[in-house]
mmCIF file of C-alpha atoms and ligand atoms in Angstrom:
data_model
loop_
_atom_site.group_PDB
_atom_site.id
_atom_site.type_symbol
_atom_site.label_atom_id
_atom_site.label_comp_id
_atom_site.label_asym_id
_atom_site.label_seq_id
_atom_site.Cartn_x
_atom_site.Cartn_y
_atom_site.Cartn_z
ATOM 1 C CA UNK A 204 -7.136 -11.354 25.128
ATOM 2 C CA UNK A 205 -5.175 -8.157 25.613
ATOM 3 C CA UNK A 206 -7.404 -5.085 26.067
ATOM 4 C CA UNK A 207 -7.844 -3.288 22.744
ATOM 5 C CA UNK A 208 -5.776 -0.119 22.498
ATOM 6 C CA UNK A 209 -7.796 3.089 22.453
ATOM 7 C CA UNK A 210 -7.271 5.548 19.628
ATOM 8 C CA UNK A 211 -9.058 8.911 19.577
ATOM 9 C CA UNK A 212 -10.276 9.675 16.044
ATOM 10 C CA UNK A 213 -11.090 13.378 15.729
ATOM 11 C CA UNK A 214 -13.480 13.953 12.827
ATOM 12 C CA UNK A 215 -14.348 10.278 13.231
ATOM 13 C CA UNK A 216 -17.860 10.742 11.812
ATOM 14 C CA UNK A 217 -16.506 12.399 8.672
ATOM 15 C CA UNK A 218 -15.676 10.914 5.288
ATOM 16 C CA UNK A 219 -12.155 9.564 5.825
ATOM 17 C CA UNK A 220 -12.487 9.441 9.620
ATOM 18 C CA UNK A 221 -15.479 7.078 9.541
ATOM 19 C CA UNK A 222 -13.752 4.676 7.161
ATOM 20 C CA UNK A 223 -10.694 4.755 9.434
ATOM 21 C CA UNK A 224 -12.869 3.875 12.445
ATOM 22 C CA UNK A 225 -13.906 0.701 10.571
ATOM 23 C CA UNK A 226 -10.291 -0.129 9.681
ATOM 24 C CA UNK A 227 -9.188 0.375 13.302
ATOM 25 C CA UNK A 228 -11.843 -2.016 14.638
ATOM 26 C CA UNK A 229 -10.945 -4.565 11.955
ATOM 27 C CA UNK A 230 -7.351 -4.437 13.216
ATOM 28 C CA UNK A 231 -8.273 -4.895 16.868
ATOM 29 C CA UNK A 232 -8.102 -1.285 18.035
ATOM 30 C CA UNK A 233 -10.802 0.534 20.039
ATOM 31 C CA UNK A 234 -11.564 3.840 18.287
ATOM 32 C CA UNK A 235 -13.016 6.735 20.326
ATOM 33 C CA UNK A 236 -14.951 9.019 17.960
ATOM 34 C CA UNK A 237 -14.769 12.784 18.522
ATOM 35 C CA UNK A 238 -16.793 14.949 16.150
ATOM 36 C CA UNK A 239 -18.673 18.274 16.301
ATOM 37 C CA UNK A 240 -20.882 17.202 13.371
ATOM 38 C CA UNK A 241 -20.280 20.504 11.599
ATOM 39 C CA UNK A 242 -19.569 18.451 8.470
ATOM 40 C CA UNK A 243 -20.886 15.001 9.344
ATOM 41 C CA UNK A 244 -24.258 13.345 9.901
ATOM 42 C CA UNK A 245 -25.265 11.843 13.244
ATOM 43 C CA UNK A 246 -26.491 8.674 11.556
ATOM 44 C CA UNK A 247 -22.869 7.805 10.716
ATOM 45 C CA UNK A 248 -22.337 6.667 14.336
ATOM 46 C CA UNK A 249 -25.072 4.029 14.250
ATOM 47 C CA UNK A 250 -23.969 3.000 10.760
ATOM 48 C CA UNK A 251 -20.433 2.445 12.071
ATOM 49 C CA UNK A 252 -21.794 0.303 14.906
ATOM 50 C CA UNK A 253 -23.719 -1.734 12.327
ATOM 51 C CA UNK A 254 -20.649 -2.249 10.117
ATOM 52 C CA UNK A 255 -18.300 -3.105 13.001
ATOM 53 C CA UNK A 256 -20.785 -4.886 15.268
ATOM 54 C CA UNK A 257 -19.331 -2.917 18.188
ATOM 55 C CA UNK A 258 -20.553 -0.191 20.520
ATOM 56 C CA UNK A 259 -18.378 2.777 19.658
ATOM 57 C CA UNK A 260 -17.609 5.585 22.116
ATOM 58 C CA UNK A 261 -18.688 8.955 20.726
ATOM 59 C CA UNK A 262 -18.051 12.448 22.104
ATOM 60 C CA UNK A 263 -19.785 15.350 20.346
ATOM 61 C CA UNK A 264 -17.746 18.523 20.585
ATOM 62 C CA UNK A 265 -15.069 20.773 19.147
ATOM 63 C CA UNK A 266 -11.388 19.803 19.232
ATOM 64 C CA UNK A 267 -10.600 23.491 19.719
ATOM 65 C CA UNK A 268 -12.252 23.247 23.120
ATOM 66 C CA UNK A 269 -9.477 22.332 25.551
ATOM 67 C CA UNK A 270 -11.876 21.530 28.418
ATOM 68 C CA UNK A 271 -13.960 19.275 26.184
ATOM 69 C CA UNK A 272 -10.933 17.391 24.832
ATOM 70 C CA UNK A 273 -9.458 17.066 28.334
ATOM 71 C CA UNK A 274 -12.742 15.573 29.524
ATOM 72 C CA UNK A 275 -12.634 13.007 26.705
ATOM 73 C CA UNK A 276 -9.087 11.953 27.629
ATOM 74 C CA UNK A 277 -9.895 11.842 31.347
ATOM 75 C CA UNK A 278 -13.100 9.841 30.837
ATOM 76 C CA UNK A 279 -11.584 7.329 28.458
ATOM 77 C CA UNK A 280 -8.254 6.981 30.229
ATOM 78 C CA UNK A 281 -5.336 4.972 28.749
ATOM 79 C CA UNK A 282 -5.482 6.542 25.278
ATOM 80 C CA UNK A 283 -2.710 5.039 23.131
ATOM 81 C CA UNK A 284 -2.820 7.571 20.308
ATOM 82 C CA UNK A 285 -4.755 10.164 18.342
ATOM 83 C CA UNK A 286 -5.581 10.299 14.631
ATOM 84 C CA UNK A 287 -6.511 13.883 13.811
ATOM 85 C CA UNK A 288 -8.904 14.404 10.877
ATOM 86 C CA UNK A 289 -11.078 17.211 12.229
ATOM 87 C CA UNK A 290 -10.454 20.298 10.088
ATOM 88 C CA UNK A 291 -12.139 22.594 7.600
ATOM 89 C CA UNK A 292 -11.137 21.404 4.128
ATOM 90 C CA UNK A 293 -12.874 23.422 1.403
ATOM 91 C CA UNK A 294 -10.178 25.145 -0.654
ATOM 92 C CA UNK A 295 -12.486 27.803 -2.085
ATOM 93 C CA UNK A 296 -14.127 28.569 1.281
ATOM 94 C CA UNK A 297 -10.692 28.973 2.856
ATOM 95 C CA UNK A 298 -9.971 31.861 0.482
ATOM 96 C CA UNK A 299 -13.159 33.632 1.634
ATOM 97 C CA UNK A 300 -12.727 32.805 5.350
ATOM 98 C CA UNK A 301 -8.977 32.497 6.062
ATOM 99 C CA UNK A 302 -9.244 33.414 9.769
ATOM 100 C CA UNK A 303 -11.809 30.681 10.412
ATOM 101 C CA UNK A 304 -9.497 28.182 8.716
ATOM 102 C CA UNK A 305 -6.370 29.228 10.599
ATOM 103 C CA UNK A 306 -8.210 29.333 13.924
ATOM 104 C CA UNK A 307 -9.927 25.978 13.495
ATOM 105 C CA UNK A 308 -7.266 23.920 11.727
ATOM 106 C CA UNK A 309 -4.244 25.198 13.611
ATOM 107 C CA UNK A 310 -6.054 25.873 16.896
ATOM 108 C CA UNK A 311 -7.346 22.305 17.158
ATOM 109 C CA UNK A 312 -3.868 20.909 16.513
ATOM 110 C CA UNK A 313 -2.353 23.057 19.272
ATOM 111 C CA UNK A 314 -5.020 21.907 21.744
ATOM 112 C CA UNK A 315 -4.338 18.260 20.948
ATOM 113 C CA UNK A 316 -0.543 18.538 21.147
ATOM 114 C CA UNK A 317 -0.751 20.341 24.479
ATOM 115 C CA UNK A 318 -3.050 17.662 25.921
ATOM 116 C CA UNK A 319 -0.920 14.841 24.488
ATOM 117 C CA UNK A 320 2.073 16.329 26.271
ATOM 118 C CA UNK A 321 0.126 16.698 29.522
ATOM 119 C CA UNK A 322 -1.190 13.121 29.433
ATOM 120 C CA UNK A 323 1.922 11.517 27.866
ATOM 121 C CA UNK A 324 0.034 10.301 24.776
ATOM 122 C CA UNK A 325 2.903 9.794 22.346
ATOM 123 C CA UNK A 326 1.360 8.405 19.161
ATOM 124 C CA UNK A 327 -0.034 10.953 16.681
ATOM 125 C CA UNK A 328 -1.183 10.616 13.062
ATOM 126 C CA UNK A 329 -2.019 13.809 11.189
ATOM 127 C CA UNK A 330 -4.295 14.142 8.156
ATOM 128 C CA UNK A 331 -2.333 16.151 5.608
ATOM 129 C CA UNK A 332 -2.673 16.621 1.873
ATOM 130 C CA UNK A 333 -0.803 16.540 -1.441
ATOM 131 C CA UNK A 334 -1.870 20.160 -1.707
ATOM 132 C CA UNK A 335 1.355 20.998 0.157
ATOM 133 C CA UNK A 336 3.251 20.205 -3.076
ATOM 134 C CA UNK A 337 1.366 22.681 -5.273
ATOM 135 C CA UNK A 338 2.256 22.040 -8.951
ATOM 136 C CA UNK A 339 5.342 19.826 -8.622
ATOM 137 C CA UNK A 340 8.182 20.316 -11.114
ATOM 138 C CA UNK A 341 8.798 16.597 -11.345
ATOM 139 C CA UNK A 342 6.394 13.633 -11.272
ATOM 140 C CA UNK A 343 5.666 11.352 -9.543
ATOM 141 C CA UNK A 344 5.789 13.317 -6.298
ATOM 142 C CA UNK A 345 7.966 11.888 -3.531
ATOM 143 C CA UNK A 346 7.920 12.901 0.127
ATOM 144 C CA UNK A 347 11.158 14.818 -0.576
ATOM 145 C CA UNK A 348 9.576 16.875 -3.347
ATOM 146 C CA UNK A 349 9.937 20.461 -2.154
ATOM 147 C CA UNK A 350 6.721 22.019 -0.850
ATOM 148 C CA UNK A 351 5.537 24.997 -2.891
ATOM 149 C CA UNK A 352 3.967 28.156 -1.426
ATOM 150 C CA UNK A 353 0.406 27.179 -0.586
ATOM 151 C CA UNK A 354 -2.212 28.151 -3.173
ATOM 152 C CA UNK A 355 -4.929 28.592 -0.530
ATOM 153 C CA UNK A 356 -5.260 29.250 3.198
ATOM 154 C CA UNK A 357 -6.489 25.648 3.492
ATOM 155 C CA UNK A 358 -3.282 24.341 1.919
ATOM 156 C CA UNK A 359 -1.274 26.680 4.122
ATOM 157 C CA UNK A 360 -2.904 25.293 7.278
ATOM 158 C CA UNK A 361 -1.691 21.830 6.241
ATOM 159 C CA UNK A 362 1.839 23.097 5.668
ATOM 160 C CA UNK A 363 1.894 25.030 8.933
ATOM 161 C CA UNK A 364 0.452 22.096 10.903
ATOM 162 C CA UNK A 365 3.117 19.757 9.535
ATOM 163 C CA UNK A 366 5.815 22.233 10.633
ATOM 164 C CA UNK A 367 4.272 22.620 14.106
ATOM 165 C CA UNK A 368 4.218 18.838 14.560
ATOM 166 C CA UNK A 369 7.830 18.477 13.424
ATOM 167 C CA UNK A 370 8.985 21.195 15.817
ATOM 168 C CA UNK A 371 7.009 19.610 18.658
ATOM 169 C CA UNK A 372 8.576 16.192 18.029
ATOM 170 C CA UNK A 373 12.035 17.784 18.242
ATOM 171 C CA UNK A 374 11.195 19.482 21.544
ATOM 172 C CA UNK A 375 9.247 16.748 23.256
ATOM 173 C CA UNK A 376 10.598 13.646 24.965
ATOM 174 C CA UNK A 377 9.080 10.521 23.475
ATOM 175 C CA UNK A 378 6.446 12.048 21.153
ATOM 176 C CA UNK A 379 6.148 10.319 17.775
ATOM 177 C CA UNK A 380 4.141 11.551 14.800
ATOM 178 C CA UNK A 381 3.346 10.782 11.172
ATOM 179 C CA UNK A 382 1.823 13.136 8.603
ATOM 180 C CA UNK A 383 -0.122 11.376 5.868
ATOM 181 C CA UNK A 384 -0.376 13.344 2.607
ATOM 182 C CA UNK A 385 -3.560 12.233 0.845
ATOM 183 C CA UNK A 386 -3.911 12.561 -2.875
ATOM 184 C CA UNK A 387 -7.534 12.447 -4.069
ATOM 185 C CA UNK A 388 -9.732 10.320 -1.824
ATOM 186 C CA UNK A 389 -12.808 8.878 -3.578
ATOM 187 C CA UNK A 390 -15.272 6.017 -3.224
ATOM 188 C CA UNK A 391 -17.212 4.588 -0.299
ATOM 189 C CA UNK A 392 -17.393 1.544 1.952
ATOM 190 C CA UNK A 393 -18.614 -1.567 0.043
ATOM 191 C CA UNK A 394 -21.565 -1.826 2.448
ATOM 192 C CA UNK A 395 -22.849 1.534 1.096
ATOM 193 C CA UNK A 396 -23.610 2.435 4.723
ATOM 194 C CA UNK A 397 -20.952 5.176 4.854
ATOM 195 C CA UNK A 398 -19.468 7.400 2.170
ATOM 196 C CA UNK A 399 -18.859 10.982 1.134
ATOM 197 C CA UNK A 400 -21.602 13.433 2.225
ATOM 198 C CA UNK A 401 -20.622 16.770 0.683
ATOM 199 C CA UNK A 402 -22.566 19.699 2.124
ATOM 200 C CA UNK A 403 -24.204 21.727 -0.655
ATOM 201 C CA UNK A 404 -22.798 21.758 -4.187
ATOM 202 C CA UNK A 405 -19.774 19.432 -4.308
ATOM 203 C CA UNK A 406 -16.507 21.085 -5.324
ATOM 204 C CA UNK A 407 -14.801 17.711 -5.784
ATOM 205 C CA UNK A 408 -15.086 15.800 -9.048
ATOM 206 C CA UNK A 409 -16.395 12.381 -8.051
ATOM 207 C CA UNK A 410 -19.346 13.443 -5.863
ATOM 208 C CA UNK A 411 -20.300 15.875 -8.642
ATOM 209 C CA UNK A 412 -20.163 13.003 -11.147
ATOM 210 C CA UNK A 413 -22.353 10.727 -9.021
ATOM 211 C CA UNK A 414 -24.841 13.523 -8.226
ATOM 212 C CA UNK A 415 -25.093 14.361 -11.951
ATOM 213 C CA UNK A 416 -25.688 10.696 -12.794
ATOM 214 C CA UNK A 417 -28.324 10.590 -10.044
ATOM 215 C CA UNK A 418 -30.079 13.577 -11.617
ATOM 216 C CA UNK A 419 -29.350 15.908 -8.694
ATOM 217 C CA UNK A 420 -27.154 18.124 -10.936
ATOM 218 C CA UNK A 421 -28.060 19.050 -14.483
ATOM 219 C CA UNK A 422 -24.582 18.486 -15.921
ATOM 220 C CA UNK A 423 -20.918 18.164 -15.024
ATOM 221 C CA UNK A 424 -18.596 20.897 -16.295
ATOM 222 C CA UNK A 425 -15.078 19.691 -17.036
ATOM 223 C CA UNK A 426 -12.804 22.529 -15.942
ATOM 224 C CA UNK A 427 -10.624 22.877 -19.024
ATOM 225 C CA UNK A 428 -9.346 20.537 -21.714
ATOM 226 C CA UNK A 429 -6.422 22.650 -22.891
ATOM 227 C CA UNK A 430 -3.834 21.410 -20.398
ATOM 228 C CA UNK A 431 -0.604 19.797 -21.553
ATOM 229 C CA UNK A 432 -1.823 16.267 -20.748
ATOM 230 C CA UNK A 433 -2.811 13.200 -22.786
ATOM 231 C CA UNK A 434 -6.387 14.376 -23.368
ATOM 232 C CA UNK A 435 -6.035 17.991 -22.252
ATOM 233 C CA UNK A 436 -7.783 17.516 -18.884
ATOM 234 C CA UNK A 437 -6.112 17.606 -15.450
ATOM 235 C CA UNK A 438 -4.546 14.499 -13.993
ATOM 236 C CA UNK A 439 -4.900 13.391 -10.348
ATOM 237 C CA UNK A 440 -4.121 10.333 -8.220
ATOM 238 C CA UNK A 441 -7.520 9.009 -7.118
ATOM 239 C CA UNK A 442 -7.301 6.691 -4.113
ATOM 240 C CA UNK A 443 -10.097 4.546 -2.676
ATOM 241 C CA UNK A 444 -11.071 5.790 0.789
ATOM 242 C CA UNK A 445 -10.984 2.208 2.135
ATOM 243 C CA UNK A 446 -7.310 1.898 1.120
ATOM 244 C CA UNK A 447 -6.651 5.320 2.623
ATOM 245 C CA UNK A 448 -8.255 4.243 5.908
ATOM 246 C CA UNK A 449 -6.105 1.124 6.165
ATOM 247 C CA UNK A 450 -2.974 3.259 5.783
ATOM 248 C CA UNK A 451 -3.855 5.036 9.052
ATOM 249 C CA UNK A 452 -3.837 1.748 10.928
ATOM 250 C CA UNK A 453 -0.463 0.929 9.389
ATOM 251 C CA UNK A 454 0.785 4.357 10.513
ATOM 252 C CA UNK A 455 -0.384 3.946 14.122
ATOM 253 C CA UNK A 456 1.166 0.469 14.291
ATOM 254 C CA UNK A 457 4.414 1.709 12.707
ATOM 255 C CA UNK A 458 4.773 4.353 15.415
ATOM 256 C CA UNK A 459 4.050 1.841 18.177
ATOM 257 C CA UNK A 460 6.659 -0.580 16.841
ATOM 258 C CA UNK A 461 9.280 2.105 16.238
ATOM 259 C CA UNK A 462 12.149 2.173 18.701
ATOM 260 C CA UNK A 463 13.023 5.761 17.761
ATOM 261 C CA UNK A 464 12.348 8.191 20.611
ATOM 262 C CA UNK A 465 11.639 11.230 18.431
ATOM 263 C CA UNK A 466 10.009 9.883 15.311
ATOM 264 C CA UNK A 467 8.565 12.162 12.658
ATOM 265 C CA UNK A 468 7.786 10.787 9.187
ATOM 266 C CA UNK A 469 5.741 11.906 6.204
ATOM 267 C CA UNK A 470 4.070 9.484 3.786
ATOM 268 C CA UNK A 471 2.273 9.948 0.460
ATOM 269 C CA UNK A 472 -1.021 8.099 0.198
ATOM 270 C CA UNK A 473 -1.990 7.570 -3.412
ATOM 271 C CA UNK A 474 -2.134 4.772 -5.952
ATOM 272 C CA UNK A 475 1.019 5.925 -7.751
ATOM 273 C CA UNK A 476 -1.094 6.281 -10.914
ATOM 274 C CA UNK A 477 -2.555 9.413 -12.500
ATOM 275 C CA UNK A 478 -5.930 9.587 -14.256
ATOM 276 C CA UNK A 479 -7.408 12.492 -16.216
ATOM 277 C CA UNK A 480 -10.860 13.949 -15.644
ATOM 278 C CA UNK A 481 -12.087 12.431 -18.925
ATOM 279 C CA UNK A 482 -10.693 9.038 -17.911
ATOM 280 C CA UNK A 483 -12.670 9.275 -14.661
ATOM 281 C CA UNK A 484 -15.825 10.086 -16.622
ATOM 282 C CA UNK A 485 -15.289 7.267 -19.136
ATOM 283 C CA UNK A 486 -14.483 4.754 -16.365
ATOM 284 C CA UNK A 487 -17.582 5.823 -14.436
ATOM 285 C CA UNK A 488 -19.769 5.329 -17.522
ATOM 286 C CA UNK A 489 -18.214 1.924 -18.192
ATOM 287 C CA UNK A 490 -18.570 0.519 -14.666
ATOM 288 C CA UNK A 491 -22.064 1.903 -14.043
ATOM 289 C CA UNK A 492 -23.610 1.802 -17.518
ATOM 290 C CA UNK A 493 -24.746 5.402 -16.893
ATOM 291 C CA UNK A 494 -24.425 8.048 -19.595
ATOM 292 C CA UNK A 495 -22.960 11.159 -17.943
ATOM 293 C CA UNK A 496 -24.144 14.583 -19.079
ATOM 294 C CA UNK A 497 -21.002 16.724 -19.192
ATOM 295 C CA UNK A 498 -19.491 19.557 -21.169
ATOM 296 C CA UNK A 499 -16.077 21.189 -21.390
ATOM 297 C CA UNK A 500 -15.878 24.564 -19.634
ATOM 298 C CA UNK A 501 -13.178 27.044 -18.669
ATOM 299 C CA UNK A 502 -10.302 26.155 -16.369
ATOM 300 C CA UNK A 503 -10.854 26.493 -12.592
ATOM 301 C CA UNK A 504 -8.361 28.923 -11.070
ATOM 302 C CA UNK A 505 -5.910 27.314 -8.681
ATOM 303 C CA UNK A 506 -6.037 23.878 -10.317
ATOM 304 C CA UNK A 507 -2.685 22.234 -10.832
ATOM 305 C CA UNK A 508 -2.232 20.547 -14.216
ATOM 306 C CA UNK A 509 -1.171 17.140 -12.961
ATOM 307 C CA UNK A 510 -0.112 15.555 -9.704
ATOM 308 C CA UNK A 511 0.258 11.928 -8.718
ATOM 309 C CA UNK A 512 2.233 10.149 -6.036
ATOM 310 C CA UNK A 513 5.315 8.058 -5.712
ATOM 311 C CA UNK A 514 4.221 5.571 -3.054
ATOM 312 C CA UNK A 515 7.544 3.710 -2.729
ATOM 313 C CA UNK A 516 8.153 5.020 0.791
ATOM 314 C CA UNK A 517 4.684 4.034 2.021
ATOM 315 C CA UNK A 518 5.102 0.608 0.407
ATOM 316 C CA UNK A 519 8.566 -0.044 1.792
ATOM 317 C CA UNK A 520 8.337 1.492 5.267
ATOM 318 C CA UNK A 521 4.639 1.337 6.172
ATOM 319 C CA UNK A 522 4.119 -1.932 4.319
ATOM 320 C CA UNK A 523 1.020 -0.370 2.743
ATOM 321 C CA UNK A 524 -0.188 -0.041 -0.820
ATOM 322 C CA UNK A 525 -3.492 0.702 -2.486
ATOM 323 C CA UNK A 526 -5.353 -2.478 -3.462
ATOM 324 C CA UNK A 527 -8.517 -1.045 -5.028
ATOM 325 C CA UNK A 528 -8.510 0.622 -8.427
ATOM 326 C CA UNK A 529 -10.337 3.586 -9.968
ATOM 327 C CA UNK A 530 -13.100 1.394 -11.377
ATOM 328 C CA UNK A 531 -13.868 -0.133 -7.973
ATOM 329 C CA UNK A 532 -13.839 3.275 -6.277
ATOM 330 C CA UNK A 533 -16.275 4.710 -8.837
ATOM 331 C CA UNK A 534 -18.525 1.655 -8.525
ATOM 332 C CA UNK A 535 -18.580 2.031 -4.726
ATOM 333 C CA UNK A 536 -19.180 5.777 -5.025
ATOM 334 C CA UNK A 537 -22.147 5.150 -7.340
ATOM 335 C CA UNK A 538 -23.629 2.449 -5.084
ATOM 336 C CA UNK A 539 -23.353 4.865 -2.144
ATOM 337 C CA UNK A 540 -24.922 7.730 -4.131
ATOM 338 C CA UNK A 541 -27.917 5.556 -4.959
ATOM 339 C CA UNK A 542 -28.688 5.150 -1.245
ATOM 340 C CA UNK A 543 -28.959 8.931 -0.676
HETATM 341 C C1 LIG B 642 -10.168 17.026 -9.376
HETATM 342 C C2 LIG B 642 -10.113 17.372 -10.852
HETATM 343 C C3 LIG B 642 -10.733 19.633 -11.360
HETATM 344 C C4 LIG B 642 -14.929 19.302 -10.242
HETATM 345 C C5 LIG B 642 -9.043 18.950 -3.848
HETATM 346 C C6 LIG B 642 -8.336 19.801 -2.870
HETATM 347 C C7 LIG B 642 -7.265 19.001 -2.194
HETATM 348 C C8 LIG B 642 -7.869 17.748 -1.621
HETATM 349 C C9 LIG B 642 -8.600 16.944 -2.680
HETATM 350 C C10 LIG B 642 -8.328 18.123 0.687
HETATM 351 C C11 LIG B 642 -9.527 18.750 -11.088
HETATM 352 C C12 LIG B 642 -11.708 18.633 -11.968
HETATM 353 C C13 LIG B 642 -13.595 19.009 -10.453
HETATM 354 C C14 LIG B 642 -15.778 19.583 -11.348
HETATM 355 C C15 LIG B 642 -13.935 19.253 -12.825
HETATM 356 N N1 LIG B 642 -8.755 18.071 -0.580
HETATM 357 N N2 LIG B 642 -13.120 18.982 -11.718
HETATM 358 N N3 LIG B 642 -15.246 19.544 -12.597
HETATM 359 O O1 LIG B 642 -8.828 19.989 -6.765
HETATM 360 O O2 LIG B 642 -7.483 17.872 -7.109
HETATM 361 O O3 LIG B 642 -8.129 18.524 -4.821
HETATM 362 O O4 LIG B 642 -9.591 17.808 -3.236
HETATM 363 O O5 LIG B 642 -7.241 17.818 1.119
HETATM 364 O O6 LIG B 642 -6.736 19.807 -1.176
HETATM 365 O O7 LIG B 642 -7.718 20.845 -3.581
HETATM 366 O O8 LIG B 642 -9.858 17.707 -6.383
HETATM 367 O O9 LIG B 642 -12.012 16.744 -7.013
HETATM 368 O O10 LIG B 642 -11.824 19.272 -6.781
HETATM 369 O O11 LIG B 642 -10.777 18.138 -8.715
HETATM 370 O O12 LIG B 642 -13.477 19.221 -13.973
HETATM 371 O O13 LIG B 642 -16.999 19.880 -11.209
HETATM 372 O O14 LIG B 642 -11.441 17.406 -11.344
HETATM 373 O O15 LIG B 642 -10.434 20.657 -12.292
HETATM 374 O O16 LIG B 642 -8.766 18.681 -12.272
HETATM 375 P P1 LIG B 642 -8.521 18.601 -6.374
HETATM 376 P P2 LIG B 642 -11.204 17.987 -7.178
#
C-alpha cells in the first residue's frame, strides 16, 4: 500500500476545513491539521478522529508565524500539498478592522507561498469566495465573469490573494494552484459530530435560522423583501459543506494529475441553482416540521440582490458536482444544531 500523501490543511478545525479533512481521509490522503483555534473548538480534533477512525496530526498555531509553519513542514516532511482555509471571514468585522484582515489573510498566504517555494511543495488549493464577483451583471456567474470592486475588506483580501497566487505561479518553476470560489456553504456532516460553530450572533442566514428554531434567538429578520426577485427576497446558491469538501479533494488530485508546469485555475463551487431567503425558510420548515418565527425587516447594506453559480467548468474539468440539495443541507444543519 503506497504511503498516503500528506496534505496540510490550514484552518483544518474550522467549518469547511474540518469537513475537508474527512473528505481527504476518505480519499486516501493523510491530512495534517493546522489551526490557531481563534475560530474553532478544540473538540473538533477528537470528533474528526472519531469520524475517520484515524489519528490525525494537529499543530496549534498561526499560519502567519513563519517559524511555526516551517516547524510543521520540517516535522512532517514529504508534504505533497497545502489547502489553505485559515483566514478571517466576517464581512462586517472586516469593515471595522481592515488592517487585521489584510495582515492576517494576506500575511498568512505570503508565509505559505514562501515556505512552499523553499521546500518545493508545488500543490496549492486556496479558499476563495463568490464575493469576488460582487453583484454580477449576468447570471449564472461563470469563472470568466469580471470581478467587481470588492464591497468589503474581506472580499478584497480574497481578490488580492487570488492575484498574488496567479503572479506567483507565473514566476515560480513548477508551482501549481487552484482557487475555489465558494458560494454559500451550509449544512453539517451527517454524523452531526462536526458543523458550523459561529462565534456570537451569526451573520449568516442558515445558522441564524437553526438558532431561532432552537430558541436561542427570538426571531429571524429577513433583510428586505423588495428586491427584484420572484418573492422579493435575495437569492443565493446554497451548497452543502460535504459537497464543498469533496471538491477540494478533486482539486488536489487534478493538480497532481496535471502535466502543466505552471497551472493556475479558478473554479466556482455552487449547486448552479439559486434559492431565495423565503424559500430557505419554507424548506427548513418543511424538512424539520418546525415553525420559524421570522419577520420582514429592512435591507442589509452590502447585500447583492442575487448571485448563483455556473458550475459547468467544475463539472467538466474537476469532474465534480454537488450531490446534496437544499433540503438535505437544512436537515443536516438542524440535526447539528440540536446537538449544541
Ligand atoms: C444570505 C442571505 C441576507 C441573515 C456571506 C459572505 C460571503 C460568504 C458567504 C465567506 C442574504 C439574508 C441573512 C439574516 C437574512 N462568506 N439574511 N437574515 O451575505 O450571501 O454571503 O457568507 O466567504 O463572503 O458575504 O450570506 O448567509 O449572510 O446571507 O435575511 O439574519 O440571507 O440578506 O440575502 P451572504 P448570508
